[in-house]
Amino acid sequence: MSFKVNGEVGACGGKLLKLSHHSNVVNNSMDVNVYLPQQYYKNSNDKPIPVIYFLSGLTCSPQNASEKAFWQLQADKYGFAVVYPDTSPRGDHIPDDPEKYWDFGVGAGFYVNSTQEPWKKHYQMYDYVHRELPAQLNEYFNKSGNAKVDFLENVSITGHSMGGFGALSGYLQNYGSKKYKSCSAFAPIVNPSKVPWGEKGFGNYLGNDKSAWAQYDPCELVKKIPNRGADRILIHQGSNDGFYKVQLKPENLVEASKGTSWEGKIDVHIVDGFDHSYYFISTFVPEHAAFHAKYLGLAQ
């Protein structure tokens, strides 16, 4: 599958590629940014470079985290690539929130597969992020058959806000197949079935059947999917985040894990003075990078 290179930006020791491609899953062109670290250009005979997928939050595009989260320094330090998918399909023909609010529709795909009209033709973001995009990237970057970047197996996932939900949900749903080596999140929506953003998104994309919502809700998934024994989830949440108490509620995930094999293995750090912004994200990216690097075999 072919990608169009719309931009190539030198950053730190590597390059940020701004790409677009056609997605059969969402029936639309999609933008995605990929940061290739310095190791990609210097160590062609080493093991394939691992990948971290960063899922962005409401209203964001691939540009936001690429420019403001500062993953590049950490990618160069440890030797992983970073993939920044878009948050929804885009275009004048793509259905949007009829009331034009920012918390649903374009820029707010919620990383689920919609089952409802008029959304289901294009809003298949779960399959896009966890299935189609990794396969297409792997094919494009490893055309010779000698993989330099491992987009499929030695991969981890993280995200912010809506993207933090997407990371947690995707990690747990794919836990049995060991698709992702590790998962972390910044100010995630951990219990979308119980908060206004999630109720609106799930209600429109998935309909009124709450059992369909439970298939994506991390607080429900953690009760059903056994931990293999040593895996942990890392979460940071700012105490001054205006969405903390109403929309995010990370304590709900800790509470849901009690009595399960995940109890004591979900590390939620409430950090004083931080809000919901990229100032918060960029401050704790080094800690999350170190966390993932261990699971990806890049650090002790």
C-alpha atoms as one frame of an Amber mdcrd trajectory, in Angstrom:
protein
   0.000   0.000   0.000   1.422   3.360  -1.022   1.880   6.371   1.231   2.291
   9.923   0.018   5.059  11.870   1.706   3.700  15.367   2.347   6.626  16.561
   4.419   9.944  15.448   5.860  11.227  17.410   8.846  14.587  16.985  10.518
  14.061  16.681  14.272  16.672  15.844  16.911  18.743  13.065  15.326  16.037
  11.618  13.094  13.221  12.699  10.817   9.492  13.253  11.149   7.590  12.046
   8.105   4.182  13.568   7.397   2.290  10.949   5.429  -1.137  10.319   3.938
  -2.669   7.156   2.521  -5.985   5.644   1.526  -7.714   3.554   4.165 -10.108
   0.873   3.026 -11.365   0.548   6.593 -12.551   4.140   6.986 -13.180   4.647
   3.261 -11.147   7.810   3.190  -7.708   9.332   2.945  -5.945   9.470   6.314
  -3.008  11.476   7.617  -0.382   9.933   9.878   2.966  11.153  11.153   5.914
   8.854  11.822   9.087   9.785  13.650  12.093   7.665  12.681  14.901   7.979
  15.245  18.580   8.398  14.555  19.079   4.640  14.869  16.983   4.112  11.731
  19.543   5.982   9.673  22.699   4.755  11.430  22.203   1.091  12.316  20.791
  -0.637   9.262  21.964  -4.108  10.309  20.634  -4.074  13.865  17.366  -5.592
  15.037  14.203  -3.909  13.734  13.373  -0.690  15.546  10.395  -1.013  17.937
   7.399   1.312  17.698   5.264   3.306  20.119   1.799   4.314  18.905   0.595
   7.623  20.367  -3.170   8.171  20.177  -4.181  11.818  20.445  -7.197  13.366
  22.112 -10.294  15.289  21.117  -9.814  17.887  18.337  -6.205  16.831  17.690
  -4.545  15.869  14.410  -1.195  14.079  13.924   0.502  17.481  14.153  -0.305
  18.277  17.800   1.693  15.586  19.568   4.386  15.590  16.871   5.111  19.240
  17.618   4.354  19.547  21.335   4.789  16.215  23.158   8.581  16.017  22.579
   8.769  12.277  22.015  11.654  12.710  19.551  14.416  13.139  22.131  13.245
  10.003  23.929  12.941   8.082  20.664  16.564   8.910  19.870  17.673   8.062
  23.402  16.202   4.557  23.402  15.868   3.769  19.708  12.119   3.489  19.033
   9.938   5.004  16.324   6.720   6.885  17.114   3.502   6.710  15.091   0.909
   9.482  15.427  -2.416   8.440  13.808  -5.210  10.926  13.200  -8.195  11.018
  15.537 -10.878  10.555  12.848 -11.467  10.614   9.110 -11.734  14.144   7.704
 -13.322  15.934   4.767 -16.488  17.752   3.760 -18.184  14.415   3.009 -17.457
  12.971   6.474 -20.439  13.113   8.886 -19.847  15.499  11.778 -21.621  16.506
  14.964 -24.841  18.193  13.784 -24.421  20.779  16.526 -20.744  21.320  15.592
 -19.419  20.649  19.073 -15.786  19.588  19.344 -16.324  16.489  21.477 -17.863
  14.301  18.780 -17.517  13.663  15.055 -14.551  14.974  13.062 -11.510  15.041
  15.325 -13.304  12.809  17.830 -13.539   9.273  16.444 -13.140   7.651  19.890
 -11.131   4.732  18.458 -14.208   2.488  18.154 -15.880   0.752  15.216 -19.193
   2.506  14.725 -22.259   0.354  14.127 -24.731   3.214  13.644 -25.769   5.408
  10.725 -24.504   7.751   9.412 -21.209   7.087  11.171 -20.416   3.468  10.394
 -19.234   3.957   6.795 -16.236   6.015   7.900 -15.841   5.832  11.671 -14.074
   2.472  11.963 -11.198   3.820  13.984 -10.561   0.719  16.104  -9.826  -1.450
  13.091  -7.892   1.356  11.457  -5.531   1.987  14.381  -5.023  -1.572  15.590
  -5.183  -3.494  12.307  -4.978  -1.664   9.010  -2.539   1.154   9.737   0.184
  -1.046  11.307  -0.048  -3.520   8.422   0.177  -0.781   5.794   3.097   0.922
   7.534   4.928  -2.383   7.819   4.458  -3.068   4.129   5.534   0.416   3.070
   8.639   0.758   5.237   9.871  -2.824   4.917   9.442  -3.399   1.187  12.697
  -5.329   0.821  11.525  -7.960   3.277  14.318  -7.089   5.714  12.403  -5.202
   8.381  14.095  -2.090   9.751  11.047  -0.970  11.732   8.766  -3.410  13.544
   5.260  -1.939  13.283   3.534  -5.222  14.136   5.097  -7.179  16.982   7.543
  -5.265  19.177   5.158  -2.376  19.755   3.651  -0.445  22.661   0.789   2.014
  22.906   0.021   5.231  24.760  -2.254   8.226  24.371  -3.828  11.337  25.831
  -7.422  11.919  26.983  -9.663  10.287  24.344  -6.454   8.744  23.011  -5.588
   7.526  26.496  -8.915   5.726  26.472  -8.102   4.340  23.019  -4.730   3.083
  24.230  -6.130   1.391  27.347  -9.051  -0.130  25.465  -6.943  -1.368  22.570
  -4.266  -2.767  24.872  -6.741  -4.726  26.957  -8.793  -5.945  23.997  -5.619
  -7.264  22.348  -3.980  -8.447  25.556  -4.519 -12.126  24.862  -2.737 -11.920
  21.522   0.192 -10.008  23.084  -0.107  -7.372  20.359   1.184  -4.575  22.593
   4.137  -5.041  24.927   3.010  -2.240  27.241   0.463   0.528  27.746   0.445
   3.929  29.376  -1.841   6.936  29.275  -1.923  10.661  29.982  -5.166  11.919
  31.577  -7.237   9.136  29.965 -11.006   8.739  29.847 -10.911   5.450  31.753
 -14.652   4.863  32.164 -16.374   6.269  29.052 -19.653   4.501  29.789 -20.042
   6.683  32.893 -18.946  10.167  31.743 -20.516  12.744  29.380 -17.885  12.564
  26.619 -18.098   8.796  26.479 -21.867   8.633  26.737 -22.193  10.986  23.769
 -19.559   9.237  21.680 -20.643   5.696  22.487 -24.335   6.522  22.180 -23.883
   7.893  18.664 -21.243   5.497  17.356 -22.432   2.302  19.078 -26.126   2.891
  19.805 -28.031   2.464  23.040 -27.023  -1.120  23.842 -24.738  -0.750  26.859
 -23.275  -4.221  26.281 -21.658  -2.829  23.129 -20.169  -0.014  25.198 -18.716
  -2.509  27.683 -16.649  -4.124  24.919 -14.559  -0.938  24.789 -14.729   0.396
  28.349 -11.417  -0.199  30.216 -13.241  -0.405  33.540 -15.239  -3.348  32.202
 -12.378  -4.961  30.297 -10.038  -5.015  33.290 -12.526  -7.231  35.138 -12.565
  -9.842  32.368  -9.010 -10.006  31.028  -6.494 -11.678  33.366  -3.056 -10.165
  33.835  -0.272 -12.522  32.803   1.496 -11.799  36.073   4.022  -8.983  35.701
   2.441  -6.418  33.389   1.629  -2.938  34.659  -0.202   0.089  33.294   1.186
   3.598  33.859  -1.134   6.635  34.098  -0.436  10.287  34.874  -3.175  12.770
  35.697  -2.870  16.470  36.508  -4.590  17.672  39.676  -5.535  21.004  38.032
  -7.043  19.357  34.960 -10.503  20.863  34.505 -11.774  17.553  33.069 -10.330
  15.361  35.847 -13.345  14.905  38.110 -16.125  14.911  35.482 -14.735  13.261
  32.330 -11.560  11.318  33.207 -11.862   9.725  36.666  -8.712   7.539  36.683
  -9.577   6.287  40.163 -12.474   4.384  38.574  -9.999   2.085  36.830  -8.132
   1.404  40.052 -11.421   0.644  41.777 -12.546  -1.634  38.929  -9.291  -3.589
  39.185  -9.827  -4.514  42.827 -10.310  -8.234  43.272  -8.865  -8.917  39.797
  -5.374  -9.908  38.671  -4.779  -6.244  37.780  -5.146  -5.058  41.364  -2.002
  -3.217  42.421  -0.675  -3.149  38.854  -2.286   0.054  37.605  -0.055   2.921
  38.650  -2.018   6.189  38.718   0.045   9.258  39.552  -1.931  12.407  40.377
   0.589  15.186  39.772   0.015  18.453  41.567  -0.457  21.646  39.584  -0.674
  20.158  36.081  -3.588  20.656  33.699  -4.777  18.821  30.562  -2.367  20.472
  28.133   0.776  19.470  26.285   2.802  21.161  29.025   1.591  18.273  31.171
   2.163  15.614  28.520   5.663  16.758  27.579   6.732  16.864  31.230   5.989
  13.174  31.755   6.880  11.790  28.325  10.397  10.865  29.583   8.900   8.721
  32.356   6.536   7.016  29.922   9.325   6.499  27.392  11.478   4.781  30.037
   8.501   2.621  31.041   7.912   1.429  27.475  11.611   1.039  26.676  11.895
  -1.738  29.262   9.028  -3.713  27.734  10.388  -3.156  24.217  13.769  -4.572
  25.170  15.582  -1.236  24.905  16.429  -0.702  28.580  16.888  -2.638  31.796
